[in-house]
Coordinates of C-alpha atoms and ligand atoms in Angstrom, one line a residue:
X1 CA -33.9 -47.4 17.2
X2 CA -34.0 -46.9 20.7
X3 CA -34.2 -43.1 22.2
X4 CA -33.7 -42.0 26.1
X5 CA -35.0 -39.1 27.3
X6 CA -33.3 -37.5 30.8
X7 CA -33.4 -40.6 32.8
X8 CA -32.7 -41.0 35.7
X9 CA -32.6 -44.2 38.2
X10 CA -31.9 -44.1 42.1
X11 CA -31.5 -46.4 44.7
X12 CA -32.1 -45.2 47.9
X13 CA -30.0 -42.3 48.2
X14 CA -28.0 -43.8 45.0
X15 CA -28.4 -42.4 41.4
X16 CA -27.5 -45.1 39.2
X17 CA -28.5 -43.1 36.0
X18 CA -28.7 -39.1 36.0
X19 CA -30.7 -37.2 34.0
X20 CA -29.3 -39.5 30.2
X21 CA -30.4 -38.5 26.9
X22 CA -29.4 -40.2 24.1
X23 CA -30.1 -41.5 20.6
X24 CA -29.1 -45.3 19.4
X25 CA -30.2 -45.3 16.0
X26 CA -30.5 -48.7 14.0
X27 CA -27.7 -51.1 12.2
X28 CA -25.0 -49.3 14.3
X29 CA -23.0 -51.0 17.7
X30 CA -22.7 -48.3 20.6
X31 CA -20.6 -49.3 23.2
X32 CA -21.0 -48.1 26.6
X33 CA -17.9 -47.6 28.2
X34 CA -16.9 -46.1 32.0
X35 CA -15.6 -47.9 35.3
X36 CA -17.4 -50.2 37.4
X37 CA -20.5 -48.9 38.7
X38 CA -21.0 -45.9 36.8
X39 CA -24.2 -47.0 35.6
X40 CA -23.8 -49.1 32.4
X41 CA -25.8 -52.1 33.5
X42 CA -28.5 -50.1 35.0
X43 CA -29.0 -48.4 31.4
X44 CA -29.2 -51.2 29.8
X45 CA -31.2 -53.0 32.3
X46 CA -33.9 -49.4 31.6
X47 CA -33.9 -50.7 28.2
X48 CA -34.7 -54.1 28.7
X49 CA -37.3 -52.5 31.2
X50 CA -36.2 -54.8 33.8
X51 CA -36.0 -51.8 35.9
X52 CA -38.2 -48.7 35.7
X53 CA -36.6 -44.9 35.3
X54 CA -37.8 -42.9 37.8
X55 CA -37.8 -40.3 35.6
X56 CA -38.0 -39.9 31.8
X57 CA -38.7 -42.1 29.4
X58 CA -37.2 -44.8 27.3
X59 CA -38.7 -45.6 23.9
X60 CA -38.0 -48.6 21.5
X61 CA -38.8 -48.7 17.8
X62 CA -40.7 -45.8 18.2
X63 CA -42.9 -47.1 21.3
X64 CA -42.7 -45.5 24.8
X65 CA -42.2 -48.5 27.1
X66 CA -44.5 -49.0 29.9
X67 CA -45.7 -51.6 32.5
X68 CA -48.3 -52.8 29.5
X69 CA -46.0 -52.9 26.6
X70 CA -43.2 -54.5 28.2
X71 CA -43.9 -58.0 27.7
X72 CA -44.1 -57.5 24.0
X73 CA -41.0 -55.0 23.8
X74 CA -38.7 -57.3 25.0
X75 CA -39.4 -59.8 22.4
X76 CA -37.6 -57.6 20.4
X77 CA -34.6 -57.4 22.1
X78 CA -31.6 -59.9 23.3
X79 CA -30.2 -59.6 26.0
X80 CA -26.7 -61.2 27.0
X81 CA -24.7 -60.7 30.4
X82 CA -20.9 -61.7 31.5
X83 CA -21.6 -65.1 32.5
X84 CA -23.7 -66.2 29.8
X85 CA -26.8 -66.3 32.4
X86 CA -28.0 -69.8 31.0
X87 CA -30.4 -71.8 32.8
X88 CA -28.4 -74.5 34.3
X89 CA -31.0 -76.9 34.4
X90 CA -31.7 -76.8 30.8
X91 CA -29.6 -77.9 27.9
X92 CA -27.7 -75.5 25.7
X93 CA -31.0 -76.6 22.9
X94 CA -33.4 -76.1 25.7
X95 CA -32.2 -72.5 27.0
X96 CA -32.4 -71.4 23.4
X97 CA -35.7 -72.5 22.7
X98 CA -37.3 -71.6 25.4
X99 CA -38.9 -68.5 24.5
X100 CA -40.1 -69.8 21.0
X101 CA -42.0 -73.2 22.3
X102 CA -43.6 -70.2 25.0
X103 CA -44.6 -68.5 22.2
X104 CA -46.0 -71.2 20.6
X105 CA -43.6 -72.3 17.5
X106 CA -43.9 -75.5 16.0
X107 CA -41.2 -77.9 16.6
X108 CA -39.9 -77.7 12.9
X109 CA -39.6 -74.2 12.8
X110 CA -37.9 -73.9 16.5
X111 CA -34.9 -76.3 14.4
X112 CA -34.5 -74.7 11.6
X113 CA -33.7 -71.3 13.2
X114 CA -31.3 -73.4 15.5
X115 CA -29.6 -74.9 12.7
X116 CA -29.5 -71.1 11.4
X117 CA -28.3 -70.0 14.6
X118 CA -25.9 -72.6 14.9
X119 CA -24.3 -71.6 12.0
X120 CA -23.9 -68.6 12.7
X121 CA -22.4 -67.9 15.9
X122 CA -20.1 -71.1 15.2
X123 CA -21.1 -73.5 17.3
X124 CA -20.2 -77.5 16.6
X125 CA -24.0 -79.1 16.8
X126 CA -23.3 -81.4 19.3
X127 CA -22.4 -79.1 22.0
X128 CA -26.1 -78.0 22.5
X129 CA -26.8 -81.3 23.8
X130 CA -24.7 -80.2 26.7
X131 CA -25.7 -78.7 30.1
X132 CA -24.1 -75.5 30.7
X133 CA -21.7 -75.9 33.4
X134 CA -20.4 -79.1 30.4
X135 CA -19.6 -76.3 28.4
X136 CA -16.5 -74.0 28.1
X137 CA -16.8 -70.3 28.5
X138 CA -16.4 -69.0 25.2
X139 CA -19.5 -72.0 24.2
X140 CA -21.4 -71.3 26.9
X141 CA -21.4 -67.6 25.3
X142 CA -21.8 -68.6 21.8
X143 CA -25.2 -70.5 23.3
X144 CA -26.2 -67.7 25.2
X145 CA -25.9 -65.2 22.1
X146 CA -27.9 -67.5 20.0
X147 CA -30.9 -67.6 23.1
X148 CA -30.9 -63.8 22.7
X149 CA -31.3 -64.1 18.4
X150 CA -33.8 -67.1 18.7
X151 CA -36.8 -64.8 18.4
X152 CA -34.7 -62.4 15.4
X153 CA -35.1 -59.3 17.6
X154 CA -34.2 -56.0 16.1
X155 CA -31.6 -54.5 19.0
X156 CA -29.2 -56.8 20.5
X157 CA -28.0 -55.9 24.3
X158 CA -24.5 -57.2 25.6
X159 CA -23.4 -56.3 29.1
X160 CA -19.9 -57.4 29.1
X161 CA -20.4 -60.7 27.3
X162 CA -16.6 -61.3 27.1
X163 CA -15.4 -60.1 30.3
X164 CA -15.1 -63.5 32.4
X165 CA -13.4 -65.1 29.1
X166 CA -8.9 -65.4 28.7
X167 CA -8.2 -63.5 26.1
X168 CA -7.3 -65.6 23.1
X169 CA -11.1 -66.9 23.6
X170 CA -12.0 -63.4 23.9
X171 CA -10.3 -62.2 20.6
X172 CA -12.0 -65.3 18.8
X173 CA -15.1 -64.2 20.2
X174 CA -14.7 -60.4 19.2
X175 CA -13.8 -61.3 15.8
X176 CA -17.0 -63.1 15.4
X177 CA -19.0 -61.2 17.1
X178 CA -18.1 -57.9 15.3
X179 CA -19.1 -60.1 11.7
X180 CA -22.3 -61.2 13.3
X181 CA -23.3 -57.7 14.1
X182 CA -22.2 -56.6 10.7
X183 CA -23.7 -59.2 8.9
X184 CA -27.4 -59.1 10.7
X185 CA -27.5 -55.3 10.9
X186 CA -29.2 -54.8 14.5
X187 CA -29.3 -51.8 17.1
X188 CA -26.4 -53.0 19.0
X189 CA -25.3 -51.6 22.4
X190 CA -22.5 -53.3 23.9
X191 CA -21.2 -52.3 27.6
X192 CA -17.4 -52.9 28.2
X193 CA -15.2 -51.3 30.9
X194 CA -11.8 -52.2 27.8
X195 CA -11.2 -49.6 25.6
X196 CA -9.6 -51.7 22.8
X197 CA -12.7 -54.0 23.1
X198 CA -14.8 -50.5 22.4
X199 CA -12.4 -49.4 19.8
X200 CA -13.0 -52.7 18.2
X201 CA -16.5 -52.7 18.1
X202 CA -17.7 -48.9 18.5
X203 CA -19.5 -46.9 15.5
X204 CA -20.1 -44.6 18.3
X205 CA -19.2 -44.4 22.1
X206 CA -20.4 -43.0 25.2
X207 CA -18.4 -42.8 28.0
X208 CA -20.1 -42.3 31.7
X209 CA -18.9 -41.4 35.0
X210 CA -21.1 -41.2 38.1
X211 CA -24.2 -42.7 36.2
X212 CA -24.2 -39.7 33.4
X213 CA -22.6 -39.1 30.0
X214 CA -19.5 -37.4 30.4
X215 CA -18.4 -37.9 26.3
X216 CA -20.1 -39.6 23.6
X217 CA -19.0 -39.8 19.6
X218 CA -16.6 -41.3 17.9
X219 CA -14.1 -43.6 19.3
X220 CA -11.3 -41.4 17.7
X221 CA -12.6 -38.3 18.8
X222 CA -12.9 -39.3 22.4
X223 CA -9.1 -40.8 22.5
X224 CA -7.6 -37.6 20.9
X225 CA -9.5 -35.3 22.0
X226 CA -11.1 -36.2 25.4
X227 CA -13.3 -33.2 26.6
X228 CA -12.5 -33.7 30.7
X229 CA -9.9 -34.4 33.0
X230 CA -12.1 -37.6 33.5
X231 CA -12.3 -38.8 30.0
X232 CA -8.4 -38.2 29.8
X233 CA -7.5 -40.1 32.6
X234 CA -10.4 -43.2 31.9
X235 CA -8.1 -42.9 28.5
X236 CA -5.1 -43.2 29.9
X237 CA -5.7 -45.7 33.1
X238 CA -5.3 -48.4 30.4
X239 CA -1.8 -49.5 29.7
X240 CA -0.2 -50.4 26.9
X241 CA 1.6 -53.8 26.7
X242 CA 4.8 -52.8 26.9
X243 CA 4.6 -49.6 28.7
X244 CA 6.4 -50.7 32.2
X245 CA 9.1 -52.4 30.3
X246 CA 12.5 -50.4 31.2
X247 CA 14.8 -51.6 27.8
Ligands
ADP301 P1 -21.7 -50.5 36.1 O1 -22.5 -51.5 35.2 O2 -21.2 -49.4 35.3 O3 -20.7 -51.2 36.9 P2 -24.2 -50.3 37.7 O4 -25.2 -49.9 36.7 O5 -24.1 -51.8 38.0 O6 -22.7 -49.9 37.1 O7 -24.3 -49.6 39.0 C1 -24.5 -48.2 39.1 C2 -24.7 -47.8 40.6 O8 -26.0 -48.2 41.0 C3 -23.7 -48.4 41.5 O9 -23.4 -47.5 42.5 C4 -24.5 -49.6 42.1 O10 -24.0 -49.9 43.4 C5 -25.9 -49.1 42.1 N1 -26.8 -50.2 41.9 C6 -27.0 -50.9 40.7 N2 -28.0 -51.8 40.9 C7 -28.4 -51.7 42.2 C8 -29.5 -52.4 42.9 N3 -30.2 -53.4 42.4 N4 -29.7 -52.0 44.2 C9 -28.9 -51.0 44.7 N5 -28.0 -50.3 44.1 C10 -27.7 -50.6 42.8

């Protein structure tokens, strides 16, 4: 469970995150949704605490975070970004156990939650012998989404993980991922500027605009019954396949 309270983030004379409230409750996916720099990588970069709010406070699993508890915090959460953000130098077996051997794990159990992990995002074995840039995009995903569940945290951060992917990859991807999150019940919070992609994986949405909330519930709610001229026209700035096509 994961609970912000009026935050707000600026740069300079930029705010990034405006005065946000809002509840992500346990073994349900929210998906942040708006267009490009409205502020849903700074949120979840708050949450990570790899930036601070410069007002208000985030709070994980019922623990404010601060500058003392954020080492510890963050071992219970993954984290995974558009490109993967794999260490290049490292193989796909060495940028997933990284954070375990730091921790101290014994060899034996480090493989047997690979092997687990392996399993369960789909990957074939032998492609964790590879270097990143040796895998393809949808693989070099799957490696980075096992990195993030190495240490079995209990919220699960995605900031676009499909975006830079084609899209039969990316409906591959979605389809596992969605079982993944269904089957391991985790605080999920997903950012995507693709409205099917929220659709698709959304208990509950939030949509922003200028770094604050402009609509949050359910998917259906906010298609059919959008409460702004903005959330109506984020709606409807997404076109249908067929939708140009003069017959
Ligand atoms: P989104 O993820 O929705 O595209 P961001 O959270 O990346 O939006 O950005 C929100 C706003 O904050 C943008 O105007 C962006 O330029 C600004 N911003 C984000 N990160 C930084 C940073 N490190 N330094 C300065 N401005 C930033």
């Amino acid at each position: 469970m994961i609970q912000l309270d009026a935050v707000t983030k600026r740069y300079g004379a930029e705010v990034a995150v405006r005065n946000v409230s809002m509840e992500l409750p346990g073994e349900r996916t929210t998906v942040l949704i708006g267009p490009s720099g409205s502020g849903k990588s700074t949120l979840l970069r708050l949450i990570i605490g790899l930036t601070q709010p410069d007002a208000g406070t985030v709070t994980v699993d019922g623990q404010q975070l601060t500058q003392t508890n954020i080492r510890s915090l963050r071992h219970r959460m993954g984290y995974v970004i558009q490109d993967g953000g794999l260490f290049p130098h490292l193989t796909g077996r060495g940028n997933v156990a990284l954070m375990a051997h730091h921790l101290g794990w014994t060899q034996d159990r480090i493989d047997a939650r690979i092997d687990e992990l392996t399993t369960l995002v789909q990957l074939p074995p032998d492609r964790l012998a590879q270097y990143p840039d040796e895998l393809s995009g949808g693989q070099q995903q799957r490696v980075s989404l096992m990195r993030a569940l190495m240490l079995d945290p209990s919220v699960l951060l995605l900031d676009e993980p499909l975006g830079a992917l084609d899209p039969m990859i990316r409906t591959d991807l979605q389809d596992d991922l969605r079982d993944i999150f269904r089957r391991l019940g985790k605080t999920v919070i997903f950012v995507t500027h693709d409205i099917g992609e929220a659709g698709f994986f959304g208990d509950h949405v939030a949509l922003l605009h200028d770094g604050a909330i402009e609509q949050q519930g359910r998917m259906a709610t906010l298609v059919r019954e959008p409460t702004s001229q903005f959330a109506a026209d984020f709606i409807q700035a997404q076109r249908a396949p067929l939708e140009h096509l003069e017959e």
